[in-house]
Tab-separated table of C-alpha atoms in Angstrom:
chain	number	residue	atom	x	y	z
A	23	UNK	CA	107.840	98.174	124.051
A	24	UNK	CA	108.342	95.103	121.311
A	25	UNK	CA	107.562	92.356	121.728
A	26	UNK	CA	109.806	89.233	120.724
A	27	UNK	CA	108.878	85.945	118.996
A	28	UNK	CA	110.928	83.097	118.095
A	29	UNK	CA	109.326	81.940	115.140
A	30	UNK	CA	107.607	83.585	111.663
A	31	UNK	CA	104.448	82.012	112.382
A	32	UNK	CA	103.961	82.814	116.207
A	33	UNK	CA	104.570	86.215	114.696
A	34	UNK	CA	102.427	86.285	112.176
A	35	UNK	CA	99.636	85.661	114.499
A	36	UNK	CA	100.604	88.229	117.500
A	37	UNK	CA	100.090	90.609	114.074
A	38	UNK	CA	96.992	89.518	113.614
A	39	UNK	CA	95.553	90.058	117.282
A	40	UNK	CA	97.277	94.004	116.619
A	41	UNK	CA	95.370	94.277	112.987
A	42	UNK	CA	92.966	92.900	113.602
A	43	UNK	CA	92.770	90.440	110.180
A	44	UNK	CA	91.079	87.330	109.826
A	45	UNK	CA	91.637	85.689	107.088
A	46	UNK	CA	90.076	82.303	108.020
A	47	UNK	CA	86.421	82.831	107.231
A	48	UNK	CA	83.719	79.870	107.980
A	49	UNK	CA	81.717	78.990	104.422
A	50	UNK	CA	78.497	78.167	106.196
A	51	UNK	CA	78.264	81.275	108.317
A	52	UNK	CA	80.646	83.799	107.124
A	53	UNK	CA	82.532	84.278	110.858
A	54	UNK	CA	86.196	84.796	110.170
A	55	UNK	CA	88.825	84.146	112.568
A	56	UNK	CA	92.669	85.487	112.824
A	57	UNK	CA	94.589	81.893	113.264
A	58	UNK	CA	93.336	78.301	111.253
A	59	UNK	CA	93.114	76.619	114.313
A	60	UNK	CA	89.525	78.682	115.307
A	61	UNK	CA	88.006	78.365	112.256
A	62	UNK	CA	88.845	74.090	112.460
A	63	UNK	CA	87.512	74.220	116.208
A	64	UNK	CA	84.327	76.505	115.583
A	65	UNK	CA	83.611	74.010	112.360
A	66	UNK	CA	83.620	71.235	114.631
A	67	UNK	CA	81.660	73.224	117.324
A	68	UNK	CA	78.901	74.993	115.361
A	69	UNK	CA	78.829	72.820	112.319
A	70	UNK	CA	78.988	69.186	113.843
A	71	UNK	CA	82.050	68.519	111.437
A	72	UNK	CA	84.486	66.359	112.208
A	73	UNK	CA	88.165	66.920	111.572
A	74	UNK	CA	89.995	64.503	108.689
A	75	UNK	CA	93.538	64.351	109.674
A	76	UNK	CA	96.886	64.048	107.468
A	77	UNK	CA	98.362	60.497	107.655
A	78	UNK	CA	101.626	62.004	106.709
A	79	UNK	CA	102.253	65.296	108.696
A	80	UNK	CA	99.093	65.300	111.259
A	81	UNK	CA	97.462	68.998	110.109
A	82	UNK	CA	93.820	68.397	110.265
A	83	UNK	CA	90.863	69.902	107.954
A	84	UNK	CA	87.381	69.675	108.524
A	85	UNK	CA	86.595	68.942	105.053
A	86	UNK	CA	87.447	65.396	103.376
A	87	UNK	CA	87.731	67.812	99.790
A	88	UNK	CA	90.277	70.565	102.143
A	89	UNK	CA	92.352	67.012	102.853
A	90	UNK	CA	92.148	65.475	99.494
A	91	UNK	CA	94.023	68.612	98.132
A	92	UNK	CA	96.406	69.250	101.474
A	93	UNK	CA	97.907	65.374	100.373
A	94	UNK	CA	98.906	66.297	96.723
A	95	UNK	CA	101.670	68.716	98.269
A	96	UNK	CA	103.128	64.823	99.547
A	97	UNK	CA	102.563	62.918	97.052
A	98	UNK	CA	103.850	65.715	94.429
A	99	UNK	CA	100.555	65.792	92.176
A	100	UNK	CA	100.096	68.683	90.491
A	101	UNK	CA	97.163	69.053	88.173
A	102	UNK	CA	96.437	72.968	87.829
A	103	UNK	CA	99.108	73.999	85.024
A	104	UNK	CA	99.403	76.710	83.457
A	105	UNK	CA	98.659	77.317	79.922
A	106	UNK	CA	101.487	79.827	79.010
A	107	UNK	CA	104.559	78.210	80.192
A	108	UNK	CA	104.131	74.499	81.396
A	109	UNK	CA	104.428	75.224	85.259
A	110	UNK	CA	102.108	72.802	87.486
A	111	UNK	CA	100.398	73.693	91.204
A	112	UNK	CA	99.232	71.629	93.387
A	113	UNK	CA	96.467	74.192	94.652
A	114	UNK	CA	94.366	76.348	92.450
A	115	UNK	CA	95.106	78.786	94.234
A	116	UNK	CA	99.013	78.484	93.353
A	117	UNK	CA	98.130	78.884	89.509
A	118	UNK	CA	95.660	81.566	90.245
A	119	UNK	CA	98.385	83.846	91.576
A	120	UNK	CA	101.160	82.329	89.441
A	121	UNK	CA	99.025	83.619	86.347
A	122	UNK	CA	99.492	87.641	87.471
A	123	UNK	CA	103.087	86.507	86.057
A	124	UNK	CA	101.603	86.698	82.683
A	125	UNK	CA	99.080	89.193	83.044
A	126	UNK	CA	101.235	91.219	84.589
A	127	UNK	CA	98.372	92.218	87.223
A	128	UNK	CA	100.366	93.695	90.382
A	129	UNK	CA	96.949	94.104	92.945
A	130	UNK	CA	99.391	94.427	96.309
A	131	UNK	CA	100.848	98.743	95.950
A	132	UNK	CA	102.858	99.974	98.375
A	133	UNK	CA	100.896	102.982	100.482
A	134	UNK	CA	104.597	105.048	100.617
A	135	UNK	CA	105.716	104.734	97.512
A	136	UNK	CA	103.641	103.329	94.918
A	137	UNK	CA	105.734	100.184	93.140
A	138	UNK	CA	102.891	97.150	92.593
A	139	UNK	CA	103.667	93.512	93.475
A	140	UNK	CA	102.325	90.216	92.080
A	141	UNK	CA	102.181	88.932	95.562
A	142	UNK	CA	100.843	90.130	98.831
A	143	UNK	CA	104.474	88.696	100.117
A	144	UNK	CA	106.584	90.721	97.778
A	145	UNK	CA	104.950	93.554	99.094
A	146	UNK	CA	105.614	92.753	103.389
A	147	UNK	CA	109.075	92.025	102.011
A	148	UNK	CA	109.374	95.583	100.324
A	149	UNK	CA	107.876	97.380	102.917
A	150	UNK	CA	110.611	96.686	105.008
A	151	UNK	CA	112.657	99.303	102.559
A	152	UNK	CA	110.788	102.157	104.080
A	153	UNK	CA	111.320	101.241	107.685
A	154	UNK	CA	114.806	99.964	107.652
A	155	UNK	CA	113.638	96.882	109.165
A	156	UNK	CA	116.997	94.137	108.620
A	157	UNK	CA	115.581	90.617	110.188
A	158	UNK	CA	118.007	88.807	109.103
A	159	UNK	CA	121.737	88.938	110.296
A	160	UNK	CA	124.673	87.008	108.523
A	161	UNK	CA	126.464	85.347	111.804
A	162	UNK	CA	129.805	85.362	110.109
């Protein structure tokens, strides 16, 4: 039987519960949970930190430093760029993986048959080759 969900993100963490992955891992401890919302409650639980909340949007973090950064994506600041072509983040992390561009590292392979991705995305998108999965439906 499937099971149905009417958004990406409700989705993405029904996948999780089936996968088992937990990509939201605690700094001081090292627990990791499957959805950002445990990792911001057992902060506040086990650590005594308080959640800083967004002015703009609401989305809490329990670090002043995880808030600081969440705030340049509104106010447009971008200060990682990248040295080969110009192009600006707002997170590290954006310029971290922007950079396999022009390394031309591909770390995500498909298991069936073998073409390499920049992007852990590009690969869940390509997989969907091999299973003749078609989400999305033109209405007209």
């Amino acid at each position: 039987m499937w099971k149905a969900f009417s958004g990406t993100s409700d989705l993405t963490k029904h996948k999780r519960i089936c996968t088992g992955e937990k990509p939201y891992q605690c700094a001081k401890c090292g627990k990791a949970f499957g959805c950002r919302s445990d990792l911001i409650k057992h902060k506040i639980i086990n650590n005594g930190e308080k959640p800083s909340g967004c002015n703009q949007c609401g989305k809490t973090f329990c670090g002043t430093s995880d808030l600081t950064e969440h705030k340049r994506i509104h106010n447009g600041e971008k200060p990682y760029e990248c040295q080969d072509c110009g192009k600006a983040f707002s997170y590290s992390l954006g310029l971290r993986h922007h950079r396999r561009v022009h390394t031309e590292e591909k770390p995500f392979g498909c298991n069936e048959c073998g073409k390499t991705f920049h992007q852990n995305s590009a690969l869940n998108v390509h997989k969907r080759v091999h299973i003749g999965e078609k989400p999305y439906k033109c209405e007209k």
